[in-house]
Amino acid sequence: MSSTPITVLITGANKGLGLEMVRQLAEDKGRVKKLFACCRDPDGPTAEALQTLAKKFPEIIVIVTMDVTEQNSIQEAAKVIAPLLGSGGLNLLVNNAGLGLESSLQTTTTKDMQDSFNTNVIGPMNIMKEFLPHLQTAAKASKISGMSCNKAAVINISAMDGSMDVTKETYSYMAILPFRVSKAALNMLTVCAAEEMKKDKILCSVLHPGWVRTDTGGPEAEIDAQTSVKGMLKVMSTMKDKHNGAFLDYEGSAMPW
Ligand SMILES: NC(=O)c1ccc[n+]([C@@H]2O[C@H](COP(=O)([O-])OP(=O)(O)OC[C@H]3O[C@@H](n4cnc5c(N)ncnc54)[C@H](OP(=O)(O)O)[C@@H]3O)[C@@H](O)[C@H]2O)c1
C-alpha cells in the first residue's frame, strides 16, 4: 500500500472480513505500523483467532475493546488508541462491524430497525467523529499530496443490498429489509462525511465486499473472505481524490446507489 507504514483501525475485527483484513495487513511486511483490531468481546470465545493472530504480530496488532453501538465504549477505545498513534495520527479507519438481520416489512420490529441503525449507521458516525482529530493529524503529517488510504481515509463497509437499484431486482428473493435500509443510510452518511472531510484531505468512501462466506453472508455465498479482502485492499490502494464519496465493490467496479 505504501513505503511508509501506516496506522489502521478496523472494527468488528474478531471474525469474518474484519479478522481476514487484520491478517492480510499484518502479514504484508512493512505495510502497517500499528493495527488497532477492535471488537466487543476480546476475551470471549469469538475472539480466539484474533488473539492468536495478535500473538504472532505483537509489534503490530493491538486488540482494543469497542462495541460500536456504545458511545462510552468508542470513547474508551479512543483513550487507549490515541497515545499509541504518535505524531503520524490515524491513516486508515475501516468501519467494518455490521449487523445483518433477515426480515421483511411484515416481520421487522422497531427493535430490529433500531439495532440495525445503531450498528450500521450511528456506530460508524460516532467512530468517525471520535477519530476525526487523529485522521486530521494524519492528513497534515503525510507527505502524500492527494487523497489516499495511505494518508487519511475512512472506508465504510456497506453492501450492494443498500443500493436502491439492486434492491428492485433482488428484494423478492432476499428481503433483509433492516440491512438494506441501514446500509443505504450508511451510504448517505459516507457521502455527507466525504463532502465535510474533503477540506481536510480525508478520503471517505463505501466498499461492497461481495457476497462472502462469513456468518453474515452464509455458507452459500459466492466468494471466500480471503478473496474479498484481497480485492478490497487492492481497491483501497488505488483510491485517490476522484474516489472520494464513491461506492465501489471489491473488484473496483462502481456500484449503483
Ligand atoms: N458477508 C457478506 O456477504 C457481506 C455482504 C455485504 C456486506 N457485508 C458487510 O461486511 C462487514 C463484515 O461482515 P462479515 O461478512 O465479516 O460478517 P460477520 O463474520 O458476521 O462479522 C460481523 C462483525 O461485526 C461485528 N459486530 C456486530 N455488531 C457489533 C457491535 N455492536 N460492536 C462491535 N462489533 C460488532 C461482529 O462482532 P461479534 O462477533 O461480536 O458479533 C463481527 O466481528 C459487515 O459490515 C457486513 O454488513 C458482508
PDB file of C-alpha atoms and ligand atoms in Angstrom:
ATOM      1  CA  MET A   1       0.000   0.000   0.000  1.00  0.00           C
ATOM      2  CA  SER A   2       2.803   2.422   0.871  1.00  0.00           C
ATOM      3  CA  SER A   3       6.506   2.583   1.502  1.00  0.00           C
ATOM      4  CA  THR A   4       5.773   4.376   4.799  1.00  0.00           C
ATOM      5  CA  PRO A   5       3.988   2.029   7.238  1.00  0.00           C
ATOM      6  CA  ILE A   6       0.554   3.280   8.217  1.00  0.00           C
ATOM      7  CA  THR A   7      -1.726   3.113  11.265  1.00  0.00           C
ATOM      8  CA  VAL A   8      -5.072   1.336  10.801  1.00  0.00           C
ATOM      9  CA  LEU A   9      -8.215   0.851  12.890  1.00  0.00           C
ATOM     10  CA  ILE A  10     -10.664  -1.926  11.979  1.00  0.00           C
ATOM     11  CA  THR A  11     -13.977  -2.529  13.783  1.00  0.00           C
ATOM     12  CA  GLY A  12     -15.540  -5.990  14.062  1.00  0.00           C
ATOM     13  CA  ALA A  13     -12.037  -7.446  13.791  1.00  0.00           C
ATOM     14  CA  ASN A  14     -12.667 -10.728  15.624  1.00  0.00           C
ATOM     15  CA  LYS A  15     -14.128 -12.737  12.751  1.00  0.00           C
ATOM     16  CA  GLY A  16     -15.155 -12.773   9.100  1.00  0.00           C
ATOM     17  CA  LEU A  17     -13.919  -9.955   6.870  1.00  0.00           C
ATOM     18  CA  GLY A  18     -12.541  -7.879   9.758  1.00  0.00           C
ATOM     19  CA  LEU A  19     -10.315 -10.703  11.007  1.00  0.00           C
ATOM     20  CA  GLU A  20      -9.152 -11.512   7.468  1.00  0.00           C
ATOM     21  CA  MET A  21      -8.297  -7.836   6.878  1.00  0.00           C
ATOM     22  CA  VAL A  22      -6.217  -7.797  10.067  1.00  0.00           C
ATOM     23  CA  ARG A  23      -4.464 -10.974   8.912  1.00  0.00           C
ATOM     24  CA  GLN A  24      -3.646  -9.775   5.394  1.00  0.00           C
ATOM     25  CA  LEU A  25      -2.441  -6.359   6.558  1.00  0.00           C
ATOM     26  CA  ALA A  26      -0.280  -7.806   9.351  1.00  0.00           C
ATOM     27  CA  GLU A  27       1.248 -10.426   7.034  1.00  0.00           C
ATOM     28  CA  ASP A  28       2.155  -7.775   4.444  1.00  0.00           C
ATOM     29  CA  LYS A  29       5.562  -6.903   5.854  1.00  0.00           C
ATOM     30  CA  GLY A  30       6.286  -3.211   6.270  1.00  0.00           C
ATOM     31  CA  ARG A  31       2.784  -2.118   5.270  1.00  0.00           C
ATOM     32  CA  VAL A  32       1.353  -1.345   8.695  1.00  0.00           C
ATOM     33  CA  LYS A  33       2.981   0.254  11.730  1.00  0.00           C
ATOM     34  CA  LYS A  34       0.121  -0.283  14.190  1.00  0.00           C
ATOM     35  CA  LEU A  35      -3.181  -2.035  13.611  1.00  0.00           C
ATOM     36  CA  PHE A  36      -5.940  -1.461  16.136  1.00  0.00           C
ATOM     37  CA  ALA A  37      -8.160  -4.531  15.909  1.00  0.00           C
ATOM     38  CA  CYS A  38     -11.387  -3.531  17.656  1.00  0.00           C
ATOM     39  CA  CYS A  39     -14.045  -5.970  18.824  1.00  0.00           C
ATOM     40  CA  ARG A  40     -16.663  -6.010  21.541  1.00  0.00           C
ATOM     41  CA  ASP A  41     -15.511  -9.105  23.444  1.00  0.00           C
ATOM     42  CA  PRO A  42     -11.725  -9.570  23.070  1.00  0.00           C
ATOM     43  CA  ASP A  43     -11.550 -12.183  25.827  1.00  0.00           C
ATOM     44  CA  GLY A  44     -14.534 -14.217  24.650  1.00  0.00           C
ATOM     45  CA  PRO A  45     -14.566 -17.364  22.503  1.00  0.00           C
ATOM     46  CA  THR A  46     -15.332 -15.471  19.266  1.00  0.00           C
ATOM     47  CA  ALA A  47     -12.039 -13.560  19.549  1.00  0.00           C
ATOM     48  CA  GLU A  48      -9.720 -16.563  19.979  1.00  0.00           C
ATOM     49  CA  ALA A  49      -8.486 -16.461  16.372  1.00  0.00           C
ATOM     50  CA  LEU A  50      -7.734 -12.736  16.699  1.00  0.00           C
ATOM     51  CA  GLN A  51      -5.857 -13.323  19.965  1.00  0.00           C
ATOM     52  CA  THR A  52      -3.747 -15.999  18.267  1.00  0.00           C
ATOM     53  CA  LEU A  53      -3.023 -13.669  15.339  1.00  0.00           C
ATOM     54  CA  ALA A  54      -2.093 -10.818  17.708  1.00  0.00           C
ATOM     55  CA  LYS A  55       0.431 -13.079  19.470  1.00  0.00           C
ATOM     56  CA  LYS A  56       2.049 -13.731  16.073  1.00  0.00           C
ATOM     57  CA  PHE A  57       2.391  -9.991  15.374  1.00  0.00           C
ATOM     58  CA  PRO A  58       2.845  -8.396  18.830  1.00  0.00           C
ATOM     59  CA  GLU A  59       4.580  -5.298  17.422  1.00  0.00           C
ATOM     60  CA  ILE A  60       1.724  -4.534  15.030  1.00  0.00           C
ATOM     61  CA  ILE A  61      -1.644  -5.745  16.317  1.00  0.00           C
ATOM     62  CA  VAL A  62      -3.251  -4.073  19.322  1.00  0.00           C
ATOM     63  CA  ILE A  63      -6.608  -5.558  20.335  1.00  0.00           C
ATOM     64  CA  VAL A  64      -8.994  -2.915  21.648  1.00  0.00           C
ATOM     65  CA  THR A  65     -12.449  -3.360  23.167  1.00  0.00           C
ATOM     66  CA  MET A  66     -15.099  -1.484  21.197  1.00  0.00           C
ATOM     67  CA  ASP A  67     -18.833  -2.036  20.951  1.00  0.00           C
ATOM     68  CA  VAL A  68     -19.771   0.227  18.057  1.00  0.00           C
ATOM     69  CA  THR A  69     -23.266   0.783  19.452  1.00  0.00           C
ATOM     70  CA  GLU A  70     -21.965   2.215  22.739  1.00  0.00           C
ATOM     71  CA  GLN A  71     -20.724   5.810  22.782  1.00  0.00           C
ATOM     72  CA  ASN A  72     -18.785   5.141  26.024  1.00  0.00           C
ATOM     73  CA  SER A  73     -17.092   2.137  24.526  1.00  0.00           C
ATOM     74  CA  ILE A  74     -15.985   4.169  21.479  1.00  0.00           C
ATOM     75  CA  GLN A  75     -14.614   6.914  23.739  1.00  0.00           C
ATOM     76  CA  GLU A  76     -12.789   4.408  25.963  1.00  0.00           C
ATOM     77  CA  ALA A  77     -11.266   2.772  22.877  1.00  0.00           C
ATOM     78  CA  ALA A  78     -10.085   6.180  21.667  1.00  0.00           C
ATOM     79  CA  LYS A  79      -8.404   6.766  25.044  1.00  0.00           C
ATOM     80  CA  VAL A  80      -6.421   3.535  24.576  1.00  0.00           C
ATOM     81  CA  ILE A  81      -5.569   4.184  20.927  1.00  0.00           C
ATOM     82  CA  ALA A  82      -4.706   7.922  20.959  1.00  0.00           C
ATOM     83  CA  PRO A  83      -1.435   7.658  22.950  1.00  0.00           C
ATOM     84  CA  LEU A  84      -0.234   4.851  20.655  1.00  0.00           C
ATOM     85  CA  LEU A  85      -0.737   6.791  17.417  1.00  0.00           C
ATOM     86  CA  GLY A  86       2.233   9.095  17.765  1.00  0.00           C
ATOM     87  CA  SER A  87       2.655  12.237  15.674  1.00  0.00           C
ATOM     88  CA  GLY A  88       1.502  10.499  12.489  1.00  0.00           C
ATOM     89  CA  GLY A  89      -2.146  10.230  13.589  1.00  0.00           C
ATOM     90  CA  LEU A  90      -4.549   7.613  12.204  1.00  0.00           C
ATOM     91  CA  ASN A  91      -4.181   6.911   8.496  1.00  0.00           C
ATOM     92  CA  LEU A  92      -6.991   4.464   7.843  1.00  0.00           C
ATOM     93  CA  LEU A  93     -10.288   3.801   9.640  1.00  0.00           C
ATOM     94  CA  VAL A  94     -12.292   0.819   8.394  1.00  0.00           C
ATOM     95  CA  ASN A  95     -15.869   0.730   9.708  1.00  0.00           C
ATOM     96  CA  ASN A  96     -16.386  -2.986   9.133  1.00  0.00           C
ATOM     97  CA  ALA A  97     -18.617  -4.141  12.033  1.00  0.00           C
ATOM     98  CA  GLY A  98     -22.125  -4.773  10.804  1.00  0.00           C
ATOM     99  CA  LEU A  99     -25.450  -6.365  11.678  1.00  0.00           C
ATOM    100  CA  GLY A 100     -27.344  -8.306   9.020  1.00  0.00           C
ATOM    101  CA  LEU A 101     -30.893  -9.079  10.079  1.00  0.00           C
ATOM    102  CA  GLU A 102     -33.136 -11.061   7.747  1.00  0.00           C
ATOM    103  CA  SER A 103     -36.712  -9.836   7.819  1.00  0.00           C
ATOM    104  CA  SER A 104     -39.376  -8.238   5.667  1.00  0.00           C
ATOM    105  CA  LEU A 105     -41.691  -5.255   6.111  1.00  0.00           C
ATOM    106  CA  GLN A 106     -44.190  -7.586   7.806  1.00  0.00           C
ATOM    107  CA  THR A 107     -41.707  -9.109  10.262  1.00  0.00           C
ATOM    108  CA  THR A 108     -39.255  -6.298  11.028  1.00  0.00           C
ATOM    109  CA  THR A 109     -39.754  -4.878  14.516  1.00  0.00           C
ATOM    110  CA  THR A 110     -38.880  -1.431  15.796  1.00  0.00           C
ATOM    111  CA  LYS A 111     -36.034  -3.014  17.752  1.00  0.00           C
ATOM    112  CA  ASP A 112     -34.672  -4.764  14.624  1.00  0.00           C
ATOM    113  CA  MET A 113     -34.523  -1.417  12.863  1.00  0.00           C
ATOM    114  CA  GLN A 114     -33.045   0.379  15.880  1.00  0.00           C
ATOM    115  CA  ASP A 115     -30.369  -2.317  16.336  1.00  0.00           C
ATOM    116  CA  SER A 116     -29.513  -2.174  12.619  1.00  0.00           C
ATOM    117  CA  PHE A 117     -29.204   1.611  12.650  1.00  0.00           C
ATOM    118  CA  ASN A 118     -27.218   1.584  15.902  1.00  0.00           C
ATOM    119  CA  THR A 119     -24.669  -0.845  14.447  1.00  0.00           C
ATOM    120  CA  ASN A 120     -24.585   0.057  10.750  1.00  0.00           C
ATOM    121  CA  VAL A 121     -25.107   3.829  10.811  1.00  0.00           C
ATOM    122  CA  ILE A 122     -24.874   5.514  14.219  1.00  0.00           C
ATOM    123  CA  GLY A 123     -21.814   3.456  15.229  1.00  0.00           C
ATOM    124  CA  PRO A 124     -19.793   4.423  12.116  1.00  0.00           C
ATOM    125  CA  MET A 125     -20.922   8.043  12.533  1.00  0.00           C
ATOM    126  CA  ASN A 126     -19.760   8.230  16.162  1.00  0.00           C
ATOM    127  CA  ILE A 127     -16.490   6.463  15.362  1.00  0.00           C
ATOM    128  CA  MET A 128     -15.765   8.901  12.514  1.00  0.00           C
ATOM    129  CA  LYS A 129     -16.493  11.834  14.843  1.00  0.00           C
ATOM    130  CA  GLU A 130     -14.328  10.419  17.637  1.00  0.00           C
ATOM    131  CA  PHE A 131     -11.337   9.693  15.408  1.00  0.00           C
ATOM    132  CA  LEU A 132     -11.598  12.748  13.137  1.00  0.00           C
ATOM    133  CA  PRO A 133      -8.875  14.680  15.034  1.00  0.00           C
ATOM    134  CA  HIS A 134      -6.484  11.741  14.541  1.00  0.00           C
ATOM    135  CA  LEU A 135      -7.351  11.482  10.830  1.00  0.00           C
ATOM    136  CA  GLN A 136      -6.748  15.244  10.526  1.00  0.00           C
ATOM    137  CA  THR A 137      -3.366  14.809  12.202  1.00  0.00           C
ATOM    138  CA  ALA A 138      -2.508  12.069   9.707  1.00  0.00           C
ATOM    139  CA  ALA A 139      -3.587  14.182   6.749  1.00  0.00           C
ATOM    140  CA  LYS A 140      -1.406  17.075   7.929  1.00  0.00           C
ATOM    141  CA  ALA A 141       1.581  14.859   8.742  1.00  0.00           C
ATOM    142  CA  SER A 142       1.530  12.976   5.427  1.00  0.00           C
ATOM    143  CA  LYS A 143       3.855  13.918   2.580  1.00  0.00           C
ATOM    144  CA  ILE A 144       1.412  12.444   0.030  1.00  0.00           C
ATOM    145  CA  SER A 145      -0.156  15.313  -1.956  1.00  0.00           C
ATOM    146  CA  GLY A 146      -3.614  13.967  -2.940  1.00  0.00           C
ATOM    147  CA  MET A 147      -6.183  11.881  -1.079  1.00  0.00           C
ATOM    148  CA  SER A 148      -5.143   8.313  -0.313  1.00  0.00           C
ATOM    149  CA  CYS A 149      -5.735   5.433   2.094  1.00  0.00           C
ATOM    150  CA  ASN A 150      -2.025   5.799   2.920  1.00  0.00           C
ATOM    151  CA  LYS A 151      -2.621   9.383   4.012  1.00  0.00           C
ATOM    152  CA  ALA A 152      -6.005   9.700   5.793  1.00  0.00           C
ATOM    153  CA  ALA A 153      -9.150   7.771   4.906  1.00  0.00           C
ATOM    154  CA  VAL A 154     -12.388   6.282   6.176  1.00  0.00           C
ATOM    155  CA  ILE A 155     -13.657   3.182   4.390  1.00  0.00           C
ATOM    156  CA  ASN A 156     -17.179   2.154   5.309  1.00  0.00           C
ATOM    157  CA  ILE A 157     -18.011  -1.477   4.528  1.00  0.00           C
ATOM    158  CA  SER A 158     -21.534  -1.304   3.185  1.00  0.00           C
ATOM    159  CA  ALA A 159     -23.359  -3.705   0.865  1.00  0.00           C
ATOM    160  CA  MET A 160     -24.862  -3.808  -2.597  1.00  0.00           C
ATOM    161  CA  ASP A 161     -28.072  -4.614  -0.703  1.00  0.00           C
ATOM    162  CA  GLY A 162     -28.127  -0.935   0.306  1.00  0.00           C
ATOM    163  CA  SER A 163     -28.423   0.066  -3.348  1.00  0.00           C
ATOM    164  CA  MET A 164     -31.888   1.238  -4.488  1.00  0.00           C
ATOM    165  CA  ASP A 165     -31.365  -0.160  -7.994  1.00  0.00           C
ATOM    166  CA  VAL A 166     -30.091  -3.550  -6.821  1.00  0.00           C
ATOM    167  CA  THR A 167     -32.953  -3.854  -4.315  1.00  0.00           C
ATOM    168  CA  LYS A 168     -35.553  -3.593  -7.108  1.00  0.00           C
ATOM    169  CA  GLU A 169     -34.003  -6.718  -8.672  1.00  0.00           C
ATOM    170  CA  THR A 170     -33.247  -8.766  -5.547  1.00  0.00           C
ATOM    171  CA  TYR A 171     -35.836  -7.936  -2.867  1.00  0.00           C
ATOM    172  CA  SER A 172     -38.314 -10.620  -3.935  1.00  0.00           C
ATOM    173  CA  TYR A 173     -35.969 -13.452  -3.011  1.00  0.00           C
ATOM    174  CA  MET A 174     -33.944 -11.746  -0.257  1.00  0.00           C
ATOM    175  CA  ALA A 175     -35.844  -9.219   1.851  1.00  0.00           C
ATOM    176  CA  ILE A 176     -33.281  -8.363   4.614  1.00  0.00           C
ATOM    177  CA  LEU A 177     -35.142  -5.064   4.991  1.00  0.00           C
ATOM    178  CA  PRO A 178     -33.357  -3.620   8.081  1.00  0.00           C
ATOM    179  CA  PHE A 179     -29.987  -4.460   6.496  1.00  0.00           C
ATOM    180  CA  ARG A 180     -30.884  -2.784   3.189  1.00  0.00           C
ATOM    181  CA  VAL A 181     -32.339   0.337   4.810  1.00  0.00           C
ATOM    182  CA  SER A 182     -29.457   0.817   7.254  1.00  0.00           C
ATOM    183  CA  LYS A 183     -26.769   0.183   4.602  1.00  0.00           C
ATOM    184  CA  ALA A 184     -28.481   2.723   2.317  1.00  0.00           C
ATOM    185  CA  ALA A 185     -28.249   5.157   5.231  1.00  0.00           C
ATOM    186  CA  LEU A 186     -24.578   4.267   5.716  1.00  0.00           C
ATOM    187  CA  ASN A 187     -24.036   5.089   2.035  1.00  0.00           C
ATOM    188  CA  MET A 188     -25.601   8.524   2.510  1.00  0.00           C
ATOM    189  CA  LEU A 189     -23.635   9.056   5.719  1.00  0.00           C
ATOM    190  CA  THR A 190     -20.464   8.337   3.740  1.00  0.00           C
ATOM    191  CA  VAL A 191     -21.294  10.838   1.004  1.00  0.00           C
ATOM    192  CA  CYS A 192     -22.114  13.515   3.611  1.00  0.00           C
ATOM    193  CA  ALA A 193     -18.903  12.799   5.547  1.00  0.00           C
ATOM    194  CA  ALA A 194     -16.878  12.797   2.318  1.00  0.00           C
ATOM    195  CA  GLU A 195     -18.189  16.272   1.498  1.00  0.00           C
ATOM    196  CA  GLU A 196     -17.415  17.500   5.012  1.00  0.00           C
ATOM    197  CA  MET A 197     -13.939  15.990   5.322  1.00  0.00           C
ATOM    198  CA  LYS A 198     -12.633  16.810   1.855  1.00  0.00           C
ATOM    199  CA  LYS A 199     -11.348  20.186   3.079  1.00  0.00           C
ATOM    200  CA  ASP A 200      -9.060  18.187   5.403  1.00  0.00           C
ATOM    201  CA  LYS A 201      -7.948  15.921   2.513  1.00  0.00           C
ATOM    202  CA  ILE A 202      -9.504  12.906   4.246  1.00  0.00           C
ATOM    203  CA  LEU A 203     -10.911  10.403   1.769  1.00  0.00           C
ATOM    204  CA  CYS A 204     -14.240   8.755   2.665  1.00  0.00           C
ATOM    205  CA  SER A 205     -15.791   6.003   0.544  1.00  0.00           C
ATOM    206  CA  VAL A 206     -18.015   2.945   0.600  1.00  0.00           C
ATOM    207  CA  LEU A 207     -16.982  -0.589  -0.354  1.00  0.00           C
ATOM    208  CA  HIS A 208     -19.204  -3.580  -1.108  1.00  0.00           C
ATOM    209  CA  PRO A 209     -17.203  -6.693  -0.144  1.00  0.00           C
ATOM    210  CA  GLY A 210     -19.050  -9.064  -2.488  1.00  0.00           C
ATOM    211  CA  TRP A 211     -21.278 -11.886  -1.296  1.00  0.00           C
ATOM    212  CA  VAL A 212     -18.864 -13.580   1.092  1.00  0.00           C
ATOM    213  CA  ARG A 213     -18.894 -16.846   3.055  1.00  0.00           C
ATOM    214  CA  THR A 214     -18.957 -15.448   6.620  1.00  0.00           C
ATOM    215  CA  ASP A 215     -21.580 -15.597   9.367  1.00  0.00           C
ATOM    216  CA  THR A 216     -23.304 -12.664   7.677  1.00  0.00           C
ATOM    217  CA  GLY A 217     -23.013 -13.937   4.095  1.00  0.00           C
ATOM    218  CA  GLY A 218     -23.789 -17.589   4.905  1.00  0.00           C
ATOM    219  CA  PRO A 219     -22.253 -20.797   3.513  1.00  0.00           C
ATOM    220  CA  GLU A 220     -23.867 -20.452   0.059  1.00  0.00           C
ATOM    221  CA  ALA A 221     -22.134 -17.138  -0.694  1.00  0.00           C
ATOM    222  CA  GLU A 222     -20.069 -16.708  -3.852  1.00  0.00           C
ATOM    223  CA  ILE A 223     -16.553 -15.970  -2.564  1.00  0.00           C
ATOM    224  CA  ASP A 224     -14.367 -16.574   0.477  1.00  0.00           C
ATOM    225  CA  ALA A 225     -13.172 -13.884   2.883  1.00  0.00           C
ATOM    226  CA  GLN A 226      -9.605 -14.116   1.577  1.00  0.00           C
ATOM    227  CA  THR A 227     -10.682 -13.184  -1.978  1.00  0.00           C
ATOM    228  CA  SER A 228     -12.936 -10.370  -0.798  1.00  0.00           C
ATOM    229  CA  VAL A 229     -10.320  -8.783   1.467  1.00  0.00           C
ATOM    230  CA  LYS A 230      -7.516  -9.171  -1.066  1.00  0.00           C
ATOM    231  CA  GLY A 231      -9.721  -7.348  -3.554  1.00  0.00           C
ATOM    232  CA  MET A 232     -10.796  -4.611  -1.131  1.00  0.00           C
ATOM    233  CA  LEU A 233      -7.202  -3.909  -0.051  1.00  0.00           C
ATOM    234  CA  LYS A 234      -6.161  -3.665  -3.696  1.00  0.00           C
ATOM    235  CA  VAL A 235      -9.025  -1.262  -4.427  1.00  0.00           C
ATOM    236  CA  MET A 236      -8.110   0.821  -1.353  1.00  0.00           C
ATOM    237  CA  SER A 237      -4.511   1.034  -2.510  1.00  0.00           C
ATOM    238  CA  THR A 238      -5.618   2.666  -5.785  1.00  0.00           C
ATOM    239  CA  MET A 239      -8.103   5.170  -4.312  1.00  0.00           C
ATOM    240  CA  LYS A 240      -7.444   8.864  -4.867  1.00  0.00           C
ATOM    241  CA  ASP A 241      -9.328  12.196  -4.931  1.00  0.00           C
ATOM    242  CA  LYS A 242     -11.767  11.087  -7.627  1.00  0.00           C
ATOM    243  CA  HIS A 243     -12.889   8.178  -5.407  1.00  0.00           C
ATOM    244  CA  ASN A 244     -13.944  10.442  -2.539  1.00  0.00           C
ATOM    245  CA  GLY A 245     -17.605   9.632  -1.805  1.00  0.00           C
ATOM    246  CA  ALA A 246     -17.543   6.704  -4.250  1.00  0.00           C
ATOM    247  CA  PHE A 247     -19.351   3.345  -3.910  1.00  0.00           C
ATOM    248  CA  LEU A 248     -17.153   0.550  -5.288  1.00  0.00           C
ATOM    249  CA  ASP A 249     -17.155  -3.226  -4.999  1.00  0.00           C
ATOM    250  CA  TYR A 250     -14.195  -5.427  -4.020  1.00  0.00           C
ATOM    251  CA  GLU A 251     -13.108  -5.592  -7.658  1.00  0.00           C
ATOM    252  CA  GLY A 252     -13.132  -1.806  -8.065  1.00  0.00           C
ATOM    253  CA  SER A 253     -16.347  -1.618 -10.129  1.00  0.00           C
ATOM    254  CA  ALA A 254     -18.653   1.345  -9.453  1.00  0.00           C
ATOM    255  CA  MET A 255     -21.884   0.294  -7.717  1.00  0.00           C
ATOM    256  CA  PRO A 256     -25.274   1.885  -8.421  1.00  0.00           C
ATOM    257  CA  TRP A 257     -26.613   3.940  -5.500  1.00  0.00           C
TER     258      TRP A 257
HETATM  259  N1  LIG B   1     -20.519 -11.402   4.066  1.00  0.00           N
HETATM  260  C1  LIG B   1     -21.207 -10.767   3.123  1.00  0.00           C
HETATM  261  O1  LIG B   1     -21.686 -11.371   2.134  1.00  0.00           O
HETATM  262  C2  LIG B   1     -21.395  -9.293   3.221  1.00  0.00           C
HETATM  263  C3  LIG B   1     -22.078  -8.659   2.165  1.00  0.00           C
HETATM  264  C4  LIG B   1     -22.263  -7.290   2.218  1.00  0.00           C
HETATM  265  C5  LIG B   1     -21.765  -6.573   3.292  1.00  0.00           C
HETATM  266  N2  LIG B   1     -21.121  -7.215   4.299  1.00  0.00           N
HETATM  267  C6  LIG B   1     -20.602  -6.390   5.402  1.00  0.00           C
HETATM  268  O2  LIG B   1     -19.271  -6.724   5.707  1.00  0.00           O
HETATM  269  C7  LIG B   1     -18.990  -6.394   7.074  1.00  0.00           C
HETATM  270  C8  LIG B   1     -18.330  -7.569   7.763  1.00  0.00           C
HETATM  271  O3  LIG B   1     -19.260  -8.639   7.825  1.00  0.00           O
HETATM  272  P1  LIG B   1     -18.821 -10.163   7.723  1.00  0.00           P
HETATM  273  O4  LIG B   1     -19.288 -10.670   6.437  1.00  0.00           O
HETATM  274  O5  LIG B   1     -17.399 -10.320   8.105  1.00  0.00           O
HETATM  275  O6  LIG B   1     -19.789 -10.799   8.822  1.00  0.00           O
HETATM  276  P2  LIG B   1     -19.503 -11.452  10.255  1.00  0.00           P
HETATM  277  O7  LIG B   1     -18.500 -12.528  10.154  1.00  0.00           O
HETATM  278  O8  LIG B   1     -20.874 -11.784  10.742  1.00  0.00           O
HETATM  279  O9  LIG B   1     -18.863 -10.274  11.107  1.00  0.00           O
HETATM  280  C9  LIG B   1     -19.597  -9.179  11.586  1.00  0.00           C
HETATM  281  C10 LIG B   1     -18.695  -8.453  12.548  1.00  0.00           C
HETATM  282  O10 LIG B   1     -19.371  -7.305  13.063  1.00  0.00           O
HETATM  283  C11 LIG B   1     -19.201  -7.324  14.467  1.00  0.00           C
HETATM  284  N3  LIG B   1     -20.213  -6.580  15.187  1.00  0.00           N
HETATM  285  C12 LIG B   1     -21.565  -6.670  15.085  1.00  0.00           C
HETATM  286  N4  LIG B   1     -22.144  -5.839  15.965  1.00  0.00           N
HETATM  287  C13 LIG B   1     -21.140  -5.208  16.639  1.00  0.00           C
HETATM  288  C14 LIG B   1     -21.085  -4.250  17.668  1.00  0.00           C
HETATM  289  N5  LIG B   1     -22.193  -3.753  18.226  1.00  0.00           N
HETATM  290  N6  LIG B   1     -19.855  -3.818  18.105  1.00  0.00           N
HETATM  291  C15 LIG B   1     -18.729  -4.322  17.555  1.00  0.00           C
HETATM  292  N7  LIG B   1     -18.712  -5.249  16.603  1.00  0.00           N
HETATM  293  C16 LIG B   1     -19.909  -5.693  16.145  1.00  0.00           C
HETATM  294  C17 LIG B   1     -19.234  -8.791  14.827  1.00  0.00           C
HETATM  295  O11 LIG B   1     -18.756  -8.987  16.142  1.00  0.00           O
HETATM  296  P3  LIG B   1     -19.361 -10.166  17.119  1.00  0.00           P
HETATM  297  O12 LIG B   1     -18.621 -11.428  16.767  1.00  0.00           O
HETATM  298  O13 LIG B   1     -19.068  -9.658  18.480  1.00  0.00           O
HETATM  299  O14 LIG B   1     -20.830 -10.276  16.820  1.00  0.00           O
HETATM  300  C18 LIG B   1     -18.298  -9.316  13.755  1.00  0.00           C
HETATM  301  O15 LIG B   1     -16.962  -9.074  14.101  1.00  0.00           O
HETATM  302  C19 LIG B   1     -20.342  -6.006   7.691  1.00  0.00           C
HETATM  303  O16 LIG B   1     -20.471  -4.597   7.729  1.00  0.00           O
HETATM  304  C20 LIG B   1     -21.346  -6.597   6.703  1.00  0.00           C
HETATM  305  O17 LIG B   1     -22.578  -5.929   6.701  1.00  0.00           O
HETATM  306  C21 LIG B   1     -20.917  -8.550   4.281  1.00  0.00           C
END
